[in-house]
Coordinates of C-alpha atoms in Angstrom, one line a residue:
Chain A
M266 CA 75.0 82.7 90.0
F267 CA 76.7 85.2 92.3
K268 CA 79.9 83.3 91.9
N269 CA 79.7 83.7 88.2
F270 CA 78.9 87.4 88.4
K271 CA 81.7 87.9 90.9
E272 CA 84.3 86.2 88.7
S273 CA 83.2 88.0 85.5
Y274 CA 82.8 91.5 86.9
L275 CA 84.5 91.9 90.2
V276 CA 87.6 89.7 89.9
R277 CA 88.5 89.5 86.2
F278 CA 89.9 92.7 84.7
W279 CA 87.5 94.7 82.6
S280 CA 88.1 95.5 78.9
P281 CA 89.5 99.0 78.6
I282 CA 87.2 100.3 75.8
P283 CA 83.8 100.1 77.6
A284 CA 85.6 101.3 80.8
I285 CA 87.0 104.4 79.1
A286 CA 83.6 105.0 77.4
M287 CA 82.0 105.0 80.8
L288 CA 84.7 107.4 82.2
G289 CA 84.0 109.7 79.3
I290 CA 80.2 109.8 80.0
L291 CA 80.6 110.0 83.7
S292 CA 83.1 112.8 83.5
A293 CA 80.5 114.8 81.4
Y294 CA 77.9 114.2 84.1
Y295 CA 80.4 115.2 86.7
F296 CA 80.9 118.5 85.0
G297 CA 77.2 119.0 84.7
I298 CA 76.5 118.4 88.3
T299 CA 79.6 119.9 90.1
G300 CA 80.4 122.7 87.6
T301 CA 84.0 121.5 87.5
Y302 CA 85.9 118.9 85.6
W303 CA 87.4 115.6 86.7
A304 CA 90.9 116.6 87.7
V305 CA 93.5 115.6 90.2
T306 CA 96.8 117.6 90.0
G307 CA 95.3 120.9 91.2
E308 CA 94.5 119.2 94.4
F309 CA 97.9 117.6 94.7
T310 CA 99.3 121.1 94.4
R311 CA 97.1 122.2 97.3
W312 CA 98.4 119.4 99.4
G313 CA 101.9 120.8 98.7
G314 CA 100.5 124.2 99.8
H315 CA 99.3 122.7 103.1
V316 CA 102.7 121.1 103.6
L317 CA 104.4 124.5 102.9
N318 CA 102.1 126.2 105.4
F319 CA 102.8 123.4 107.9
I320 CA 106.6 123.9 107.7
G321 CA 106.1 127.7 108.1
V322 CA 106.2 128.9 104.5
N323 CA 103.7 131.7 103.9
T324 CA 101.7 130.9 100.7
D325 CA 99.5 134.0 100.8
N326 CA 101.5 135.9 98.2
L327 CA 101.9 133.0 95.8
G328 CA 100.0 133.8 92.7
Y329 CA 99.4 130.1 91.8
F330 CA 97.4 129.5 94.9
K331 CA 95.3 132.6 94.1
I332 CA 94.5 130.9 90.8
I333 CA 93.7 127.5 92.1
G334 CA 92.6 128.4 95.6
L335 CA 93.9 127.0 98.9
S336 CA 91.1 127.6 101.3
G337 CA 89.6 124.7 103.3
T338 CA 91.0 121.2 103.6
P339 CA 91.0 118.1 101.3
F340 CA 87.8 117.2 103.2
S341 CA 85.9 120.4 102.4
R342 CA 86.8 120.9 98.7
V343 CA 85.1 119.3 95.7
D344 CA 88.5 118.1 94.2
G345 CA 89.6 116.9 97.6
V346 CA 86.7 114.6 98.4
M347 CA 86.6 113.4 94.8
I348 CA 90.2 112.2 95.2
I349 CA 89.4 110.6 98.5
G350 CA 86.6 108.8 96.7
M351 CA 89.0 107.7 94.0
F352 CA 91.4 106.2 96.5
G353 CA 88.5 104.5 98.3
G354 CA 87.0 103.2 95.0
A355 CA 90.4 101.9 93.8
L356 CA 91.1 100.3 97.1
A357 CA 87.7 98.6 97.2
S358 CA 88.2 97.3 93.7
A359 CA 91.7 96.0 94.3
L360 CA 90.6 94.2 97.5
M361 CA 87.5 92.7 96.0
A362 CA 89.6 91.3 93.1
N363 CA 92.4 90.2 95.5
N364 CA 94.7 92.4 93.6
I365 CA 96.8 93.6 96.5
K366 CA 100.4 92.7 96.9
F367 CA 103.3 94.6 98.5
R368 CA 105.9 95.1 95.9
L369 CA 109.2 97.0 96.4
P370 CA 111.2 98.6 93.6
Q371 CA 113.8 96.1 92.4
S372 CA 116.7 98.6 92.1
K373 CA 117.8 102.1 93.1
A374 CA 117.5 103.2 89.5
R375 CA 113.8 102.5 89.7
V376 CA 113.3 104.6 92.8
F377 CA 115.2 107.4 91.2
Q378 CA 113.2 107.1 88.0
A379 CA 109.9 107.2 89.9
L380 CA 110.8 110.2 92.0
I381 CA 112.4 112.3 89.2
G382 CA 109.9 111.3 86.6
G383 CA 107.0 112.0 89.0
A384 CA 108.4 115.4 89.8
I385 CA 108.9 116.4 86.2
A386 CA 105.4 115.2 85.4
G387 CA 104.0 117.1 88.3
F388 CA 105.7 120.3 87.4
G389 CA 104.7 119.9 83.7
A390 CA 101.1 119.1 84.5
R391 CA 100.7 122.2 86.6
I392 CA 102.5 124.7 84.3
G393 CA 100.2 123.3 81.6
M394 CA 97.2 123.7 84.0
G395 CA 96.2 120.1 84.1
C396 CA 97.4 116.5 83.6
N397 CA 96.2 113.8 81.4
L398 CA 92.8 114.8 82.7
A399 CA 92.2 118.6 82.8
S400 CA 94.6 119.2 79.9
F401 CA 93.6 116.1 77.9
F402 CA 90.8 113.7 78.7
T403 CA 88.5 116.2 80.4
G404 CA 90.2 119.3 79.0
I405 CA 89.6 118.7 75.3
P406 CA 85.9 118.2 75.8
Q407 CA 85.8 121.6 77.5
F408 CA 86.7 123.2 74.1
S409 CA 89.8 124.8 75.6
L410 CA 92.5 125.2 72.9
H411 CA 95.2 124.9 75.6
A412 CA 94.3 121.2 76.0
W413 CA 95.1 120.6 72.3
F414 CA 98.5 122.3 72.7
F415 CA 99.2 120.3 75.8
T416 CA 98.2 117.0 74.1
I417 CA 100.3 117.4 71.0
A418 CA 103.3 118.4 73.1
T419 CA 102.7 115.4 75.4
L420 CA 103.0 113.1 72.5
I421 CA 106.4 114.6 71.6
G422 CA 107.4 114.5 75.3
V423 CA 106.5 110.8 75.5
Y424 CA 108.6 110.0 72.4
F425 CA 111.7 111.4 74.2
G426 CA 110.7 109.9 77.5
N427 CA 110.8 106.5 75.8
K428 CA 114.4 107.1 74.8
V429 CA 115.4 107.5 78.5
A430 CA 113.1 104.8 79.9
T431 CA 114.4 102.2 77.5
S432 CA 118.0 103.3 77.7
R433 CA 120.7 100.8 78.8
L434 CA 120.7 102.2 82.3
L435 CA 117.0 101.7 82.9
C436 CA 116.1 98.7 80.8
S437 CA 115.2 95.5 82.6
K438 CA 118.2 93.3 83.6
I439 CA 116.1 90.1 84.1
I440 CA 117.2 87.2 81.8
M441 CA 115.2 84.3 80.4
Q442 CA 115.8 80.9 82.0
K443 CA 115.5 77.5 80.4
V444 CA 112.9 75.5 82.3
N445 CA 110.9 72.3 82.0
K446 CA 107.8 73.2 84.1
T447 CA 105.8 76.2 85.1
K448 CA 106.8 78.0 88.3
E449 CA 104.9 77.4 91.5
L450 CA 103.4 80.7 92.4
E451 CA 102.7 81.7 95.9
D452 CA 99.1 81.0 96.5
L453 CA 97.8 84.5 97.0
N454 CA 94.3 83.4 96.4
K455 CA 94.1 82.0 99.9
N456 CA 93.4 85.6 101.1
A457 CA 90.9 86.2 98.3
K458 CA 87.8 85.6 100.5
V459 CA 89.0 87.8 103.4
N460 CA 90.1 90.5 101.0
F461 CA 86.8 90.4 99.2
I462 CA 85.0 91.0 102.5
I463 CA 87.4 93.8 103.5
G464 CA 86.8 95.3 100.0
I465 CA 83.0 95.3 100.6
V466 CA 83.5 96.9 104.0
V467 CA 85.6 99.7 102.4
L468 CA 82.9 100.2 99.8
I469 CA 80.2 100.4 102.4
F470 CA 82.3 102.8 104.4
M471 CA 82.8 105.1 101.4
I472 CA 79.1 105.0 100.6
A473 CA 78.3 105.9 104.2
W474 CA 80.7 108.8 103.9
V475 CA 78.8 109.9 100.7
V476 CA 75.5 109.8 102.6
F477 CA 77.0 111.7 105.5
L478 CA 78.2 114.4 103.2
A479 CA 74.7 114.5 101.6
F480 CA 73.4 115.8 104.9
G481 CA 76.2 118.4 105.2
K482 CA 76.3 122.0 104.3
I483 CA 75.5 123.0 100.8
P484 CA 78.5 125.0 99.5
E485 CA 77.8 128.6 98.6
G486 CA 76.4 129.1 95.1
K487 CA 75.4 125.4 94.7
K488 CA 71.9 124.0 94.8
I489 CA 72.8 120.6 96.0
P490 CA 75.3 119.0 98.5
V491 CA 78.0 118.8 95.8
L492 CA 80.7 117.3 98.0
S493 CA 78.6 114.2 98.4
I494 CA 78.1 113.8 94.7
A495 CA 81.8 114.6 94.0
M496 CA 82.9 111.8 96.3
L497 CA 80.4 109.4 94.7
F498 CA 81.8 110.1 91.3
G499 CA 85.3 109.8 92.7
I500 CA 84.5 106.3 94.0
A501 CA 83.2 105.3 90.5
F502 CA 86.3 106.8 88.7
G503 CA 88.7 105.0 91.1
Y504 CA 86.8 101.7 90.8
I505 CA 86.7 101.8 87.0
I506 CA 90.3 102.8 86.4
S507 CA 91.5 100.1 88.8
R508 CA 89.1 97.4 87.4
A509 CA 90.2 98.0 83.8
Q510 CA 93.8 99.0 84.7
I511 CA 93.4 102.2 82.7
C512 CA 96.7 103.8 82.0
F513 CA 96.9 107.0 80.1
T514 CA 100.7 106.8 80.1
S515 CA 100.7 103.5 78.3
A516 CA 98.1 104.8 75.9
F517 CA 100.6 107.3 74.4
R518 CA 103.8 105.4 75.3
D519 CA 103.2 102.0 73.8
I520 CA 102.3 103.3 70.3
F521 CA 106.1 104.1 70.1
L522 CA 107.4 101.2 72.2
T523 CA 105.6 98.2 70.7
G524 CA 103.2 99.6 68.1
R525 CA 100.1 99.1 70.2
G526 CA 97.6 102.0 70.1
Y527 CA 94.4 100.4 71.2
M528 CA 94.3 102.2 74.6
A529 CA 95.0 105.5 72.8
R530 CA 92.1 104.9 70.4
A531 CA 89.9 104.0 73.3
V532 CA 90.8 107.3 75.0
V533 CA 89.8 109.3 71.9
I534 CA 86.5 107.5 71.7
G535 CA 86.0 108.3 75.4
M536 CA 86.6 112.0 74.6
M537 CA 84.2 111.9 71.7
L538 CA 81.5 110.6 74.0
S539 CA 82.3 113.2 76.6
T540 CA 82.5 116.2 74.2
I541 CA 78.8 116.1 73.3
G542 CA 77.7 115.8 76.9
V543 CA 79.9 118.7 78.1
F544 CA 78.6 120.7 75.1
S545 CA 75.0 120.2 76.1
Y546 CA 75.7 121.5 79.6
I547 CA 77.5 124.5 78.2
M548 CA 74.5 125.2 76.0
L549 CA 72.4 125.1 79.2
G550 CA 74.5 127.9 80.6
L551 CA 77.4 126.2 82.5
P552 CA 80.6 128.1 81.9
P553 CA 83.4 125.9 80.4
K554 CA 86.8 125.7 82.0
I555 CA 89.2 127.5 79.7
M556 CA 92.9 128.0 80.3
W557 CA 95.6 130.1 78.7
A558 CA 96.7 128.8 75.3
G559 CA 100.3 129.9 75.8
P560 CA 103.8 128.5 75.7
N561 CA 103.1 127.1 79.2
A562 CA 100.7 124.5 77.7
I563 CA 103.4 123.4 75.3
I564 CA 106.2 123.4 77.8
G565 CA 103.9 121.6 80.2
G566 CA 103.0 118.9 77.7
L567 CA 106.6 118.2 76.8
L568 CA 107.7 117.9 80.4
F569 CA 104.6 115.9 81.4
G570 CA 104.9 113.5 78.5
F571 CA 108.6 113.0 79.3
G572 CA 108.0 112.6 83.0
I573 CA 105.1 110.1 82.9
V574 CA 107.1 107.7 80.7
V575 CA 110.2 107.9 82.9
A576 CA 108.1 107.5 86.0
G577 CA 106.0 104.7 84.5
G578 CA 102.7 106.3 85.4
C579 CA 100.8 109.5 85.3
E580 CA 98.9 111.5 87.9
C581 CA 95.8 109.4 87.9
G582 CA 97.5 106.1 87.1
W583 CA 99.7 106.1 90.2
M584 CA 96.7 106.4 92.5
Y585 CA 95.2 103.0 91.9
R586 CA 98.5 101.3 91.7
A587 CA 99.7 102.8 95.0
V588 CA 96.7 101.2 96.8
E589 CA 97.5 97.8 95.2
G590 CA 100.7 97.9 97.2
Q591 CA 103.1 98.9 94.4
V592 CA 105.6 101.0 96.3
H593 CA 107.0 102.3 93.0
Y594 CA 103.8 104.3 92.6
W595 CA 103.9 105.8 96.1
I596 CA 107.2 107.3 95.1
V597 CA 105.7 108.6 91.8
G598 CA 102.9 110.2 93.8
I599 CA 105.4 111.9 96.2
G600 CA 107.3 113.1 93.1
N601 CA 104.1 114.5 91.6
V602 CA 103.4 116.6 94.8
I603 CA 107.0 117.8 94.9
G604 CA 107.0 118.8 91.2
S605 CA 103.7 120.6 91.4
T606 CA 104.7 122.4 94.7
I607 CA 108.0 123.6 93.0
L608 CA 105.8 125.0 90.2
A609 CA 103.6 126.8 92.7
L610 CA 106.6 128.3 94.4
T611 CA 108.3 129.6 91.2
W612 CA 105.2 130.4 89.1
D613 CA 105.2 134.2 89.8
S614 CA 108.6 134.7 88.1
Y615 CA 107.5 133.4 84.7
A616 CA 103.7 133.3 84.8
E617 CA 103.2 136.4 82.8
S618 CA 105.8 135.7 80.0
L619 CA 104.6 132.1 79.6
A620 CA 101.0 132.0 80.5
T621 CA 98.8 134.7 81.9
S622 CA 99.5 137.3 79.1
F623 CA 98.2 134.8 76.6
P624 CA 94.5 134.5 75.7
K625 CA 92.2 131.9 77.1
I626 CA 90.8 130.5 73.8
N627 CA 87.5 128.8 73.9
L628 CA 86.7 127.0 70.6
L629 CA 83.0 127.7 71.1
S630 CA 83.7 131.5 71.2
T631 CA 86.2 131.4 68.3
F632 CA 84.1 129.4 65.9
G633 CA 80.6 129.9 67.3
N634 CA 78.8 127.2 69.2
Y635 CA 78.2 124.7 66.5
G636 CA 81.3 125.7 64.6
G637 CA 83.4 125.0 67.7
L638 CA 81.7 121.7 68.3
L639 CA 82.4 120.7 64.7
V640 CA 86.1 121.8 65.0
N641 CA 86.6 119.8 68.2
Y642 CA 85.2 116.7 66.6
L643 CA 87.2 117.2 63.4
L644 CA 90.4 117.5 65.6
L645 CA 89.4 114.4 67.5
V646 CA 88.9 112.5 64.2
V647 CA 92.3 113.7 62.9
F648 CA 93.9 112.7 66.2
F649 CA 92.4 109.3 65.9
I650 CA 93.7 108.9 62.3
I651 CA 97.2 110.1 63.5
I652 CA 97.1 107.4 66.2
V653 CA 96.2 104.7 63.7
M654 CA 98.9 105.8 61.3
L655 CA 101.6 105.9 64.0
E656 CA 100.4 102.6 65.3
K657 CA 100.7 101.0 61.8
Y658 CA 104.2 102.6 61.3
Y659 CA 105.6 101.6 64.6
L660 CA 104.1 98.1 64.6
A661 CA 105.9 97.3 61.4
K662 CA 109.1 99.0 62.6
K663 CA 109.1 97.2 66.0
R664 CA 108.2 93.8 64.6
N665 CA 111.3 94.1 62.4
Q666 CA 113.5 95.5 65.2
F667 CA 112.5 92.9 67.8
S668 CA 112.8 89.9 65.4
K669 CA 116.2 91.1 64.2
R670 CA 117.7 91.2 67.6
S671 CA 118.0 87.4 67.8
N672 CA 119.9 87.0 64.5
Chain B
M46 CA 101.3 72.7 79.1
T47 CA 105.0 72.7 79.6
P48 CA 107.0 75.9 79.0
D49 CA 110.5 75.7 77.6
Y50 CA 111.6 79.1 78.9
R51 CA 110.7 81.4 81.8
L52 CA 110.8 85.1 82.2
D53 CA 110.1 86.0 85.8
L54 CA 109.4 89.7 85.8
Q55 CA 107.9 90.0 89.3
G56 CA 108.7 93.4 90.7
E57 CA 109.2 95.1 87.4
P58 CA 106.7 97.9 86.6
C59 CA 105.2 98.5 83.2
P60 CA 106.3 98.9 80.4
Y61 CA 109.3 96.6 81.1
P62 CA 107.4 93.3 81.2
A63 CA 105.9 94.0 77.8
I64 CA 109.3 95.1 76.2
K65 CA 111.2 92.2 77.8
T66 CA 108.7 89.7 76.5
L67 CA 109.0 91.0 72.9
E68 CA 112.7 91.0 73.2
V69 CA 113.2 87.4 74.2
L70 CA 110.4 85.8 72.1
P71 CA 112.4 85.8 68.9
D72 CA 115.1 83.7 70.6
L73 CA 112.7 80.8 70.9
K74 CA 112.4 78.1 68.2
K75 CA 109.2 77.7 66.4
G76 CA 106.7 75.8 68.6
E77 CA 108.6 76.5 71.9
I78 CA 106.7 78.0 74.8
L79 CA 107.6 80.9 77.0
E80 CA 106.2 81.4 80.5
V81 CA 106.0 85.1 81.5
I82 CA 105.3 86.0 85.1
S83 CA 104.4 89.6 85.9
D84 CA 102.9 91.2 89.0
C85 CA 102.3 94.5 87.1
P86 CA 98.6 93.9 86.7
Q87 CA 98.5 96.5 83.9
S88 CA 100.4 94.0 81.8
I89 CA 97.0 92.3 81.2
N90 CA 96.4 95.2 78.7
N91 CA 99.7 94.9 77.0
I92 CA 101.5 91.5 77.0
P93 CA 98.7 89.5 75.3
V94 CA 97.9 92.2 72.7
D95 CA 101.6 92.8 71.9
A96 CA 102.3 89.1 71.6
K97 CA 99.4 88.7 69.1
N98 CA 100.4 91.8 67.2
H99 CA 103.9 90.6 66.8
G100 CA 102.9 87.2 65.5
Y101 CA 102.9 84.9 68.6
E102 CA 100.2 82.8 70.0
V103 CA 98.9 83.4 73.5
L104 CA 98.1 80.0 74.9
K105 CA 97.0 80.8 78.4
I106 CA 96.5 83.6 80.8
E107 CA 96.3 82.7 84.5
Q108 CA 95.5 85.3 87.2
H109 CA 96.8 84.5 90.7
G110 CA 95.7 87.5 92.6
P111 CA 97.9 90.4 91.3
T112 CA 100.4 88.0 89.7
I113 CA 99.6 87.0 86.1
R114 CA 101.2 84.1 84.2
Y115 CA 101.2 84.1 80.4
L116 CA 102.1 81.2 78.3
I117 CA 103.1 82.3 74.8
K118 CA 104.0 80.1 71.8
K119 CA 106.3 81.1 69.0

């Protein structure tokens, strides 16, 4: 019986729709318990800040770090331990499913693409005050108008990113061979048992860390040891995105590339589930996270959408793929940190004209509590319909285009 | 099940495995089988769905650790 369970749930990949639904619900709980949303790039920027401090750059006067904060270490911040949890959860998942293999980029072009794309996406995410999470998947359910600006701009950025990613320079050079039998694949399953046990050990270690943090200091202004809970959620987030291979980049990108929008539709359903949960916490008195609805959100979305497609993965997608041994995504991650650090260094020269002089628009204040809730759901429904229409249009177009190539 | 053609995409990150698969499939004759090998695990969410959407039949999906073999018939 265990063998059956293991094969169905721990080894075989999960279907993305229930996985994203789970992420939507968990992220609402995460907000309710920690008071912040599920987000990763702010913390990446802080890592960049620590590197700057380490090499002797004084970050005290940088306005961006005043906004996002740079006190403590990745081990003492909510976002920091959540991300450690995500890495741990993703690693445990990959090991238990024997989904680990060291893979090097196949060409210099791919290395370049990962680094530059990652940096553009990192910069874009931070100027827009969040990535596919804080300015999209967990930002829209916060009723922050900036997230809608960012999301629409991302879709446009993705469209242009596709032009570059599928250009002659970057397209795959591999050719089809005539064969008469299937290829013998290296038997990677021989390590499956050992990897499974290591995966369990990683999971136990992470849970022990959660327990350890539970007995730690309760941060100021909190009623519970929030670091412990943040890490626990991080483990769940990491485990789920790895198990179902959730990719926000492909959700947007593949509508245009192949006419497949089912990941995008799943993401919208996830946000619909999340929105009502977040709403109820806000009604209980928790302040929502609202950001400036200025040109920064639009510029950020355009750059982010362009960057993630060129890089092949976004800010949360590279994390689980990096621990699977895909070196390409280590480079994307480094690119992300570089891009967001550049943003932090240059922020003060354009912050006022692009961001901070614009209002932070909360749909719940603009339209009233129930009005705002309704508007957000209406926008989500419209977004869903747009996805379905784009999907239909591009599927017909691409079917035609691909089948014509051979004639 | 014997394939007629092979597309060995190991090492290529997504979306290239999905695009390449759709690009070569029209070159097959009706009834011929293509073997696609990808070690981008995320291809599990795109190659089978795309193949079906574009009118091909997915005969088999085999998971060998992180490497996945797809057998697709035109």
